[in-house]
Short mmCIF file of C-alpha atoms and ligand atoms in Angstrom, two decimals:
data_model
loop_
_atom_site.label_atom_id
_atom_site.label_comp_id
_atom_site.label_asym_id
_atom_site.label_seq_id
_atom_site.Cartn_x
_atom_site.Cartn_y
_atom_site.Cartn_z
CA MET A 3 56.16 191.88 79.43
CA ALA A 4 54.28 192.04 82.69
CA ASN A 5 54.13 188.89 84.74
CA TYR A 6 50.44 188.31 85.25
CA TYR A 7 50.94 186.24 88.33
CA GLN A 8 50.53 189.19 90.69
CA PRO A 9 51.56 187.75 94.07
CA GLU A 10 51.16 191.06 95.89
CA ILE A 11 47.47 190.89 94.94
CA GLU A 12 46.75 187.19 94.51
CA THR A 13 48.40 186.14 97.79
CA ALA A 14 47.51 189.27 99.77
CA SER A 15 46.56 188.74 103.41
CA PRO A 16 42.85 188.61 104.24
CA GLN A 17 43.26 191.92 106.11
CA GLN A 18 44.79 193.58 103.06
CA LEU A 19 42.05 192.21 100.79
CA LEU A 20 39.37 193.48 103.13
CA ALA A 21 41.03 196.89 103.30
CA TRP A 22 40.99 197.13 99.49
CA GLN A 23 37.39 195.99 99.35
CA ASN A 24 36.27 198.46 102.03
CA GLU A 25 37.89 201.39 100.30
CA ARG A 26 36.73 200.44 96.80
CA LEU A 27 33.18 199.63 97.86
CA VAL A 28 32.70 203.02 99.52
CA LYS A 29 33.96 204.76 96.37
CA GLN A 30 31.83 202.60 94.11
CA VAL A 31 28.62 203.25 96.04
CA GLN A 32 29.24 207.00 95.77
CA HIS A 33 29.95 206.63 92.02
CA VAL A 34 26.71 204.75 91.46
CA TRP A 35 24.70 207.15 93.66
CA ASP A 36 26.07 210.16 91.77
CA ASN A 37 25.65 208.74 88.27
CA VAL A 38 22.90 206.12 88.09
CA PRO A 39 19.43 207.52 88.92
CA TYR A 40 17.95 204.01 88.65
CA TYR A 41 20.19 202.74 91.44
CA ARG A 42 19.90 205.90 93.51
CA LYS A 43 16.13 205.43 93.53
CA LYS A 44 16.53 201.82 94.67
CA MET A 45 18.74 202.98 97.54
CA GLU A 46 16.36 205.79 98.47
CA GLU A 47 13.48 203.32 98.60
CA LYS A 48 15.42 201.56 101.37
CA GLY A 49 16.14 204.85 103.10
CA LEU A 50 19.86 204.60 102.28
CA THR A 51 22.46 207.19 101.33
CA PRO A 52 26.14 206.49 100.56
CA ALA A 53 26.98 207.47 104.15
CA ASP A 54 25.30 204.24 105.30
CA ILE A 55 27.89 202.14 103.50
CA GLN A 56 31.21 202.40 105.32
CA GLY A 57 32.63 199.06 104.20
CA VAL A 58 31.94 195.39 103.35
CA GLU A 59 30.20 194.96 106.72
CA ASP A 60 27.41 197.24 105.43
CA LEU A 61 27.03 195.55 102.04
CA LYS A 62 23.98 193.59 103.19
CA LYS A 63 22.04 196.83 103.65
CA LEU A 64 22.10 197.47 99.89
CA PRO A 65 19.25 196.26 97.68
CA PHE A 66 19.87 193.40 95.25
CA LEU A 67 20.01 193.95 91.53
CA SER A 68 18.55 191.28 89.26
CA LYS A 69 18.44 190.47 85.58
CA ASP A 70 14.95 192.02 85.54
CA ASP A 71 16.45 195.34 86.66
CA LEU A 72 18.95 195.12 83.81
CA ARG A 73 16.18 194.45 81.33
CA GLU A 74 14.07 197.27 82.72
CA ALA A 75 16.95 199.72 82.50
CA TYR A 76 17.92 198.54 78.98
CA PRO A 77 19.87 199.88 77.20
CA TYR A 78 21.44 202.91 78.94
CA GLY A 79 19.65 203.03 82.31
CA LEU A 80 22.50 201.59 84.40
CA LEU A 81 25.33 203.30 82.58
CA ALA A 82 27.47 205.14 85.16
CA VAL A 83 29.69 207.19 82.83
CA PRO A 84 28.90 209.34 79.77
CA GLN A 85 28.48 207.20 76.67
CA SER A 86 31.49 208.99 75.16
CA GLU A 87 33.70 207.33 77.81
CA CYS A 88 32.65 203.83 76.71
CA VAL A 89 34.68 201.91 74.16
CA ARG A 90 32.83 198.57 73.96
CA ILE A 91 29.65 196.67 74.65
CA HIS A 92 29.03 192.96 75.06
CA SER A 93 25.72 191.24 75.44
CA THR A 94 24.28 188.06 76.90
CA SER A 95 23.34 185.15 74.72
CA GLY A 96 19.80 185.03 76.18
CA THR A 97 17.19 184.09 73.66
CA THR A 98 14.15 185.30 75.55
CA GLY A 99 13.18 188.80 76.61
CA LYS A 100 15.34 191.84 76.11
CA ARG A 101 19.03 191.25 75.88
CA VAL A 102 21.32 192.46 78.62
CA VAL A 103 23.93 194.92 77.37
CA ALA A 104 27.09 195.60 79.40
CA PHE A 105 29.36 198.61 78.78
CA TYR A 106 33.11 199.00 79.19
CA THR A 107 35.46 201.96 79.45
CA GLN A 108 39.08 201.37 78.40
CA HIS A 109 39.91 201.00 82.11
CA ASP A 110 37.21 198.29 82.41
CA VAL A 111 38.58 196.40 79.41
CA ASP A 112 42.10 196.58 80.90
CA LEU A 113 41.02 195.20 84.27
CA TRP A 114 38.95 192.47 82.64
CA GLU A 115 41.88 191.40 80.50
CA ASP A 116 44.09 191.36 83.63
CA CYS A 117 41.63 188.90 85.19
CA CYS A 118 41.75 186.68 82.08
CA ALA A 119 45.55 186.89 82.05
CA ARG A 120 45.62 185.70 85.66
CA ALA A 121 43.51 182.71 84.61
CA ILE A 122 45.91 181.81 81.78
CA VAL A 123 48.92 182.07 84.11
CA ALA A 124 47.14 179.95 86.74
CA ALA A 125 46.72 177.27 84.06
CA GLY A 126 50.50 177.33 83.48
CA GLY A 127 50.51 179.83 80.59
CA THR A 128 53.61 181.88 79.74
CA LYS A 129 54.77 183.89 76.73
CA GLU A 130 56.11 180.66 75.24
CA ASP A 131 52.55 179.35 74.79
CA VAL A 132 50.32 179.24 71.74
CA CYS A 133 46.88 180.13 73.02
CA HIS A 134 44.10 178.79 70.80
CA ILE A 135 40.87 180.70 71.34
CA ALA A 136 37.80 178.84 70.15
CA TYR A 137 35.26 180.75 72.22
CA GLY A 138 32.97 182.82 70.03
CA TYR A 139 34.06 186.40 69.27
CA GLY A 140 31.48 189.16 68.93
CA LEU A 141 28.79 190.04 71.44
CA PHE A 142 29.70 186.99 73.54
CA THR A 143 32.48 187.83 76.01
CA GLY A 144 34.39 184.52 75.78
CA GLY A 145 36.48 185.26 72.66
CA SER A 146 37.47 188.89 73.33
CA GLY A 147 38.13 188.38 77.05
CA MET A 148 40.49 185.43 76.66
CA HIS A 149 42.06 187.07 73.60
CA GLY A 150 42.94 190.17 75.64
CA GLY A 151 44.24 188.02 78.50
CA SER A 152 46.39 185.98 76.13
CA HIS A 153 47.94 189.17 74.72
CA LYS A 154 48.74 190.41 78.22
CA VAL A 155 50.53 187.18 79.08
CA GLY A 156 52.37 187.46 75.77
CA CYS A 157 51.18 184.15 74.31
CA LEU A 158 50.96 183.73 70.57
CA THR A 159 47.20 184.20 70.24
CA LEU A 160 45.18 182.23 67.67
CA PRO A 161 41.81 184.00 67.30
CA LEU A 162 39.90 181.08 65.77
CA SER A 163 36.49 181.89 67.29
CA SER A 164 34.03 178.99 67.43
CA GLY A 165 33.03 176.60 64.68
CA ASN A 166 34.72 175.28 61.54
CA THR A 167 36.22 172.23 63.19
CA ASP A 168 38.45 171.38 60.20
CA ARG A 169 40.14 174.75 60.46
CA GLN A 170 40.44 174.47 64.25
CA LEU A 171 42.27 171.16 63.92
CA GLN A 172 44.47 172.35 61.09
CA PHE A 173 45.70 175.37 63.09
CA MET A 174 45.98 173.30 66.24
CA THR A 175 48.30 170.80 64.58
CA ASP A 176 50.19 173.17 62.22
CA LEU A 177 50.84 175.91 64.77
CA GLY A 178 51.22 173.66 67.79
CA SER A 179 48.52 175.14 70.04
CA THR A 180 49.42 174.49 73.68
CA ILE A 181 46.44 176.05 75.51
CA LEU A 182 42.88 175.60 74.29
CA CYS A 183 40.15 178.03 75.38
CA CYS A 184 36.54 177.07 74.55
CA THR A 185 33.37 175.71 76.12
CA PRO A 186 33.80 172.23 77.65
CA SER A 187 31.20 170.80 75.28
CA TYR A 188 33.15 172.09 72.28
CA ALA A 189 36.39 170.75 73.81
CA ALA A 190 34.73 167.32 74.07
CA TYR A 191 33.64 167.58 70.44
CA LEU A 192 37.13 168.59 69.28
CA ALA A 193 38.56 165.67 71.30
CA GLU A 194 36.14 163.31 69.59
CA ASN A 195 37.28 164.56 66.18
CA ILE A 196 40.96 164.39 67.10
CA HIS A 197 40.47 160.79 68.16
CA GLU A 198 38.53 159.83 65.01
CA ARG A 199 41.05 161.45 62.68
CA GLY A 200 44.00 159.84 64.47
CA LEU A 201 45.52 163.27 65.27
CA ARG A 202 46.29 162.64 68.94
CA ASP A 203 50.06 162.37 68.29
CA GLN A 204 50.10 165.60 66.32
CA ILE A 205 48.66 167.90 68.95
CA LYS A 206 50.79 169.70 71.54
CA LEU A 207 48.07 170.85 73.90
CA LYS A 208 49.02 170.88 77.59
CA ALA A 209 46.10 172.77 79.12
CA GLY A 210 42.52 173.80 78.45
CA ILE A 211 40.60 176.70 80.02
CA PHE A 212 36.96 175.78 79.75
CA GLY A 213 33.88 177.56 80.99
CA ALA A 214 30.68 179.46 80.10
CA GLU A 215 28.54 176.42 80.93
CA ALA A 216 28.22 173.83 83.67
CA TRP A 217 30.46 170.76 83.39
CA SER A 218 31.05 167.97 85.82
CA GLU A 219 34.22 166.47 87.33
CA GLU A 220 33.53 163.36 85.26
CA MET A 221 33.54 165.43 82.09
CA ARG A 222 36.82 167.04 83.17
CA GLU A 223 38.30 163.58 83.61
CA GLU A 224 37.11 162.53 80.18
CA ILE A 225 38.49 165.62 78.38
CA GLN A 226 41.80 165.41 80.26
CA ASN A 227 42.26 161.79 79.27
CA ALA A 228 41.14 162.25 75.68
CA LEU A 229 43.48 165.21 75.04
CA GLY A 230 46.28 164.44 77.52
CA ILE A 231 45.92 167.88 79.14
CA LYS A 232 44.97 169.52 82.42
CA ALA A 233 41.52 171.05 82.09
CA TYR A 234 40.86 174.21 84.13
CA ASP A 235 37.52 175.75 84.89
CA ILE A 236 36.87 179.45 84.33
CA TYR A 237 33.79 181.40 85.34
CA GLY A 238 32.25 184.74 84.59
CA LEU A 239 29.20 186.47 83.24
CA THR A 240 28.62 189.32 80.82
CA GLU A 241 27.07 191.52 83.50
CA THR A 242 30.29 191.53 85.58
CA SER A 243 32.66 191.72 82.54
CA GLY A 244 32.90 188.17 81.15
CA PRO A 245 35.30 185.25 81.73
CA GLY A 246 37.91 185.65 84.45
CA VAL A 247 35.72 186.65 87.40
CA ALA A 248 37.02 183.36 88.85
CA TYR A 249 39.47 180.74 87.60
CA GLU A 250 41.13 177.54 88.69
CA CYS A 251 44.76 177.06 89.69
CA GLN A 252 46.89 173.90 89.53
CA GLU A 253 44.98 172.43 92.50
CA GLN A 254 41.79 172.22 90.38
CA THR A 255 39.53 172.30 93.42
CA GLY A 256 37.41 175.35 92.76
CA MET A 257 37.90 178.77 91.22
CA HIS A 258 39.64 181.70 92.92
CA ILE A 259 37.45 184.79 92.69
CA ASN A 260 39.34 187.98 91.83
CA GLU A 261 38.46 189.60 95.13
CA ASP A 262 40.33 192.80 94.43
CA HIS A 263 37.64 193.47 91.79
CA PHE A 264 34.58 191.57 93.01
CA ILE A 265 32.97 191.00 96.40
CA ALA A 266 31.17 187.66 96.48
CA GLU A 267 28.28 186.70 98.76
CA ILE A 268 26.19 183.54 99.01
CA ILE A 269 22.51 184.07 99.75
CA ASP A 270 19.45 181.94 100.25
CA PRO A 271 17.75 182.28 96.85
CA ASN A 272 14.31 182.32 98.44
CA THR A 273 14.78 184.72 101.35
CA GLY A 274 17.80 186.76 100.24
CA GLU A 275 19.46 186.09 103.60
CA VAL A 276 23.28 186.09 103.51
CA LEU A 277 24.57 182.60 104.33
CA PRO A 278 27.79 181.71 106.18
CA GLU A 279 30.90 180.42 104.36
CA GLY A 280 30.49 176.81 103.26
CA SER A 281 26.73 177.07 102.65
CA LYS A 282 25.25 176.25 99.30
CA GLY A 283 23.28 179.13 97.80
CA GLU A 284 23.03 181.77 95.11
CA LEU A 285 26.16 183.70 94.21
CA VAL A 286 25.89 187.50 94.37
CA PHE A 287 28.58 189.85 93.04
CA THR A 288 29.44 193.46 93.66
CA SER A 289 31.93 194.88 91.18
CA ILE A 290 34.10 197.39 93.02
CA THR A 291 36.43 198.56 90.26
CA LYS A 292 34.25 198.84 87.16
CA GLN A 293 33.50 202.31 85.86
CA ALA A 294 30.90 201.98 83.11
CA PHE A 295 28.62 199.23 84.38
CA PRO A 296 29.22 198.76 88.11
CA LEU A 297 26.68 196.35 89.52
CA LEU A 298 26.06 196.28 93.26
CA ARG A 299 24.80 192.99 94.74
CA TYR A 300 23.96 191.42 91.40
CA ARG A 301 22.12 188.11 91.74
CA THR A 302 23.77 185.67 89.34
CA ARG A 303 21.24 182.84 89.84
CA ASP A 304 24.23 180.47 89.93
CA ILE A 305 24.17 178.06 92.85
CA CYS A 306 27.52 177.29 94.47
CA VAL A 307 29.59 177.18 97.67
CA LEU A 308 32.43 179.51 98.73
CA SER A 309 35.49 178.28 100.61
CA ARG A 310 38.41 180.04 102.29
CA LYS A 311 40.36 176.84 102.95
CA PRO A 312 44.06 177.57 102.29
CA CYS A 313 45.08 176.60 98.76
CA SER A 314 48.37 174.87 97.94
CA CYS A 315 49.02 177.45 95.18
CA GLY A 316 49.35 180.19 97.79
CA ARG A 317 46.52 182.31 96.40
CA THR A 318 44.38 183.71 99.19
CA HIS A 319 41.35 184.74 97.16
CA VAL A 320 38.17 182.89 98.11
CA LYS A 321 37.27 179.88 95.95
CA MET A 322 33.87 179.14 94.45
CA SER A 323 32.85 175.57 93.72
CA LYS A 324 31.74 174.62 90.24
CA PRO A 325 28.27 176.10 89.84
CA MET A 326 25.79 173.31 90.53
CA GLY A 327 23.36 174.75 88.04
CA ARG A 328 21.36 177.95 87.98
CA SER A 329 18.47 178.56 90.29
CA ASP A 330 16.46 179.61 87.23
CA ASP A 331 17.73 176.67 85.10
CA MET A 332 16.89 174.33 87.89
CA LEU A 333 14.09 172.16 86.69
CA ILE A 334 11.22 171.42 88.98
CA VAL A 335 9.83 168.10 87.87
CA LYS A 336 6.96 166.67 89.87
CA GLY A 337 7.96 169.09 92.63
CA VAL A 338 11.53 167.78 92.76
CA ASN A 339 14.55 170.05 92.04
CA VAL A 340 16.55 168.60 89.17
CA PHE A 341 19.86 170.08 88.01
CA PRO A 342 21.21 169.03 84.60
CA SER A 343 24.64 168.63 86.24
CA GLN A 344 23.26 165.76 88.36
CA ILE A 345 22.06 163.97 85.24
CA GLU A 346 25.36 164.57 83.47
CA ALA A 347 27.30 163.14 86.43
CA VAL A 348 25.24 159.93 86.29
CA LEU A 349 25.67 159.54 82.52
CA LEU A 350 29.44 159.96 82.66
CA GLU A 351 29.69 157.70 85.69
CA GLU A 352 27.83 154.99 83.75
CA GLY A 353 30.22 155.32 80.79
CA TYR A 354 28.15 157.50 78.44
CA PRO A 355 29.45 160.63 76.72
CA ALA A 356 28.26 164.13 77.67
CA ASN A 357 26.07 164.22 74.57
CA TYR A 358 22.57 164.31 75.97
CA GLN A 359 19.37 166.27 76.05
CA ILE A 360 16.83 166.57 78.82
CA ILE A 361 13.24 166.85 77.66
CA VAL A 362 10.58 167.92 80.14
CA ASP A 363 6.91 167.90 79.23
CA ARG A 364 3.51 167.86 80.89
CA VAL A 365 1.16 165.04 79.96
CA ASN A 366 -2.29 164.79 81.56
CA HIS A 367 -1.35 167.45 84.14
CA SER A 368 1.69 165.47 85.22
CA ASP A 369 5.36 166.31 84.52
CA THR A 370 7.46 163.91 82.49
CA LEU A 371 11.24 163.77 82.34
CA GLU A 372 13.09 162.12 79.51
CA VAL A 373 16.83 161.89 78.98
CA MET A 374 18.01 161.28 75.45
CA VAL A 375 21.60 160.11 75.45
CA GLU A 376 24.00 158.89 72.81
CA MET A 377 25.62 155.51 73.03
CA THR A 378 29.39 155.51 72.54
CA PRO A 379 30.86 153.78 69.46
CA GLU A 380 32.14 151.16 71.96
CA ASN A 381 28.83 150.36 73.68
CA PHE A 382 26.67 150.95 70.61
CA SER A 383 24.26 148.16 69.82
CA ASP A 384 21.28 147.74 67.53
CA SER A 385 19.94 144.78 69.48
CA LEU A 386 16.64 145.85 71.02
CA ALA A 387 17.14 143.54 74.00
CA LYS A 388 20.59 144.98 74.72
CA ILE A 389 19.39 148.57 74.36
CA THR A 390 16.45 147.92 76.68
CA SER A 391 18.71 146.48 79.33
CA MET A 392 21.16 149.41 79.02
CA GLU A 393 18.25 151.83 79.31
CA LYS A 394 16.95 150.06 82.42
CA ALA A 395 20.36 150.34 84.09
CA LEU A 396 20.44 154.08 83.40
CA VAL A 397 16.88 154.56 84.65
CA SER A 398 17.82 153.08 88.04
CA ALA A 399 21.08 155.05 88.27
CA LEU A 400 19.14 158.26 87.53
CA LYS A 401 16.43 157.35 90.03
CA ALA A 402 19.09 156.82 92.72
CA MET A 403 20.48 160.32 92.05
CA LEU A 404 17.29 162.31 91.44
CA GLY A 405 14.75 160.41 93.46
CA ILE A 406 12.28 160.39 90.55
CA TYR A 407 11.73 158.34 87.42
CA ALA A 408 13.30 159.59 84.20
CA LYS A 409 12.60 157.82 80.95
CA VAL A 410 15.83 157.06 79.08
CA ARG A 411 16.12 156.96 75.30
CA LEU A 412 19.44 155.70 73.95
CA VAL A 413 20.29 156.90 70.47
CA ALA A 414 23.09 156.11 68.03
CA PRO A 415 26.41 158.01 68.27
CA LYS A 416 26.32 161.49 66.68
CA THR A 417 22.52 161.75 66.68
CA ILE A 418 22.38 164.78 68.97
CA ALA A 419 23.43 168.08 67.35
CA ARG A 420 26.84 169.31 68.57
CA SER A 421 27.33 172.82 69.88
CA GLU A 422 30.21 175.13 69.05
CA GLY A 423 29.34 177.40 71.96
CA LYS A 424 27.14 176.69 74.93
CA ALA A 425 25.42 173.31 74.60
CA VAL A 426 21.61 173.18 74.50
CA ARG A 427 20.88 170.60 77.20
CA ILE A 428 17.30 171.30 78.20
CA ILE A 429 14.11 171.33 76.18
CA ASP A 430 11.29 172.31 78.51
CA LYS A 431 8.13 171.85 76.47
CA ARG A 432 6.04 173.10 79.41
CA LYS A 433 7.33 176.60 78.59
CA ILE A 434 6.72 176.43 74.84
O1 DLL B 523 29.51 182.64 79.75
C1 DLL B 523 31.22 184.30 80.22
C2 DLL B 523 32.26 183.26 80.06
C3 DLL B 523 32.85 183.08 78.83
C4 DLL B 523 32.67 182.50 81.14
C5 DLL B 523 33.88 182.14 78.67
C6 DLL B 523 33.68 181.55 81.02
C7 DLL B 523 34.28 181.37 79.79
P1 DLL B 523 27.31 184.70 79.82
O2 DLL B 523 27.09 184.28 78.43
O3 DLL B 523 26.75 185.99 80.28
O4 DLL B 523 28.86 184.81 80.13
O5 DLL B 523 26.80 183.53 80.76
C8 DLL B 523 26.99 183.59 82.15
O6 DLL B 523 27.13 181.17 82.22
O7 DLL B 523 25.83 182.96 85.02
C9 DLL B 523 26.70 180.74 84.49
O8 DLL B 523 25.38 180.31 84.61
C10 DLL B 523 27.30 180.17 83.21
N1 DLL B 523 28.73 179.90 83.40
C11 DLL B 523 29.78 180.68 83.07
N2 DLL B 523 30.94 180.05 83.39
C12 DLL B 523 30.60 178.87 83.96
C13 DLL B 523 31.33 177.76 84.51
C14 DLL B 523 29.80 183.81 80.00
N3 DLL B 523 32.65 177.72 84.52
C15 DLL B 523 26.47 182.31 82.79
N4 DLL B 523 30.62 176.74 85.01
C16 DLL B 523 26.77 182.23 84.26
C17 DLL B 523 29.26 176.74 85.02
C18 DLL B 523 29.19 178.78 83.98
N5 DLL B 523 28.52 177.73 84.50
#
């Protein structure tokens, strides 16, 4: 069984990494130019030919690709190999507009699963582990990606998919799951159930690999304590393969990006200007090893920071911070930028669970922001006076963080519907 800690790649010198990226980028640009008329036209519009791209230094000359391009080219317009070479598709969970469909050759699936295997190993996984996969299987990439990675590491793989909490807990206790892979909101829900059913002593979990949605450090703390595990972040998006584009190591201070497969840039979301390391901005990826669906300078809309500070794990690949929200999920309320992650941080800090919904509306031409949040069984009260005073405390904590007033509505435990996949945090009635 291969050892998916690949030190020759994961701890390669910056010079070696750059050499790989230069060589692969040049090849990829030629591949796209030769096979994707949509992209060739975009390059021609900028007066570019492949000869203009000699390495990473020239990346900034290339045009960006956005989700709108993917929708426009739907379904086959960005495919870079004959359809007969493709073995799989996955698709985004987007509910509006045309879906985005991503294609994979067998080579693409193999490389993607390698990336997921690296993530499992970085979370301490070995062939002795029982890897419990509660990400959804199907069009969503979470289930299949982590499943493939788990096989490569040689773990005993439990393909539970999402939902059916009774069955999740039965397998978890009977088979002794040691690594849990699911969204952080579902992990928090499973933890809540484990606690209520008094199953804490019967579970053998040691690690969780959670991603696909934003989650705060406070939520990590809460899940780690509730399940007695180390909780690792994992990042990815359908367009660039799925989970495993970046993953956390034992240091838990950001996610190493698999730079032998992806070149990451941070840009100013308004001007498109490339920003220096350490700046906060929109993450842009170029996939340099994918055959079927190779995206050049794809704008993720995720806002984060990149860091090349040396990591105690020895990995040299650049780290991305937790995404601080999406530039297109960012709410603008009364002209102020509001990220759900800021609200979540306040709630957890004040001792509330991560079960909340943010409701934005427009009343008399003015924006309103309301946060509905569940009380915990411990701080639950039906005394109006007590609830009002708890709400007041939250209103001022939120005001200190956001700079604007948010109405707070405390509700009884378990009032807000739980999610088995990505949690629905925002209801923007202005868009309805
Ligand atoms: O969510 C892939 C994935 C599956 C990642 C399982 C991790 C684990 P999409 O459904 O295409 O793909 O959604 C991609 O989800 O642009 C981010 O906005 C968000 N996202 C993914 N991982 C994280 C994370 C999968 N760790 C979009 N933290 C991305 C915050 C995340 N947001």
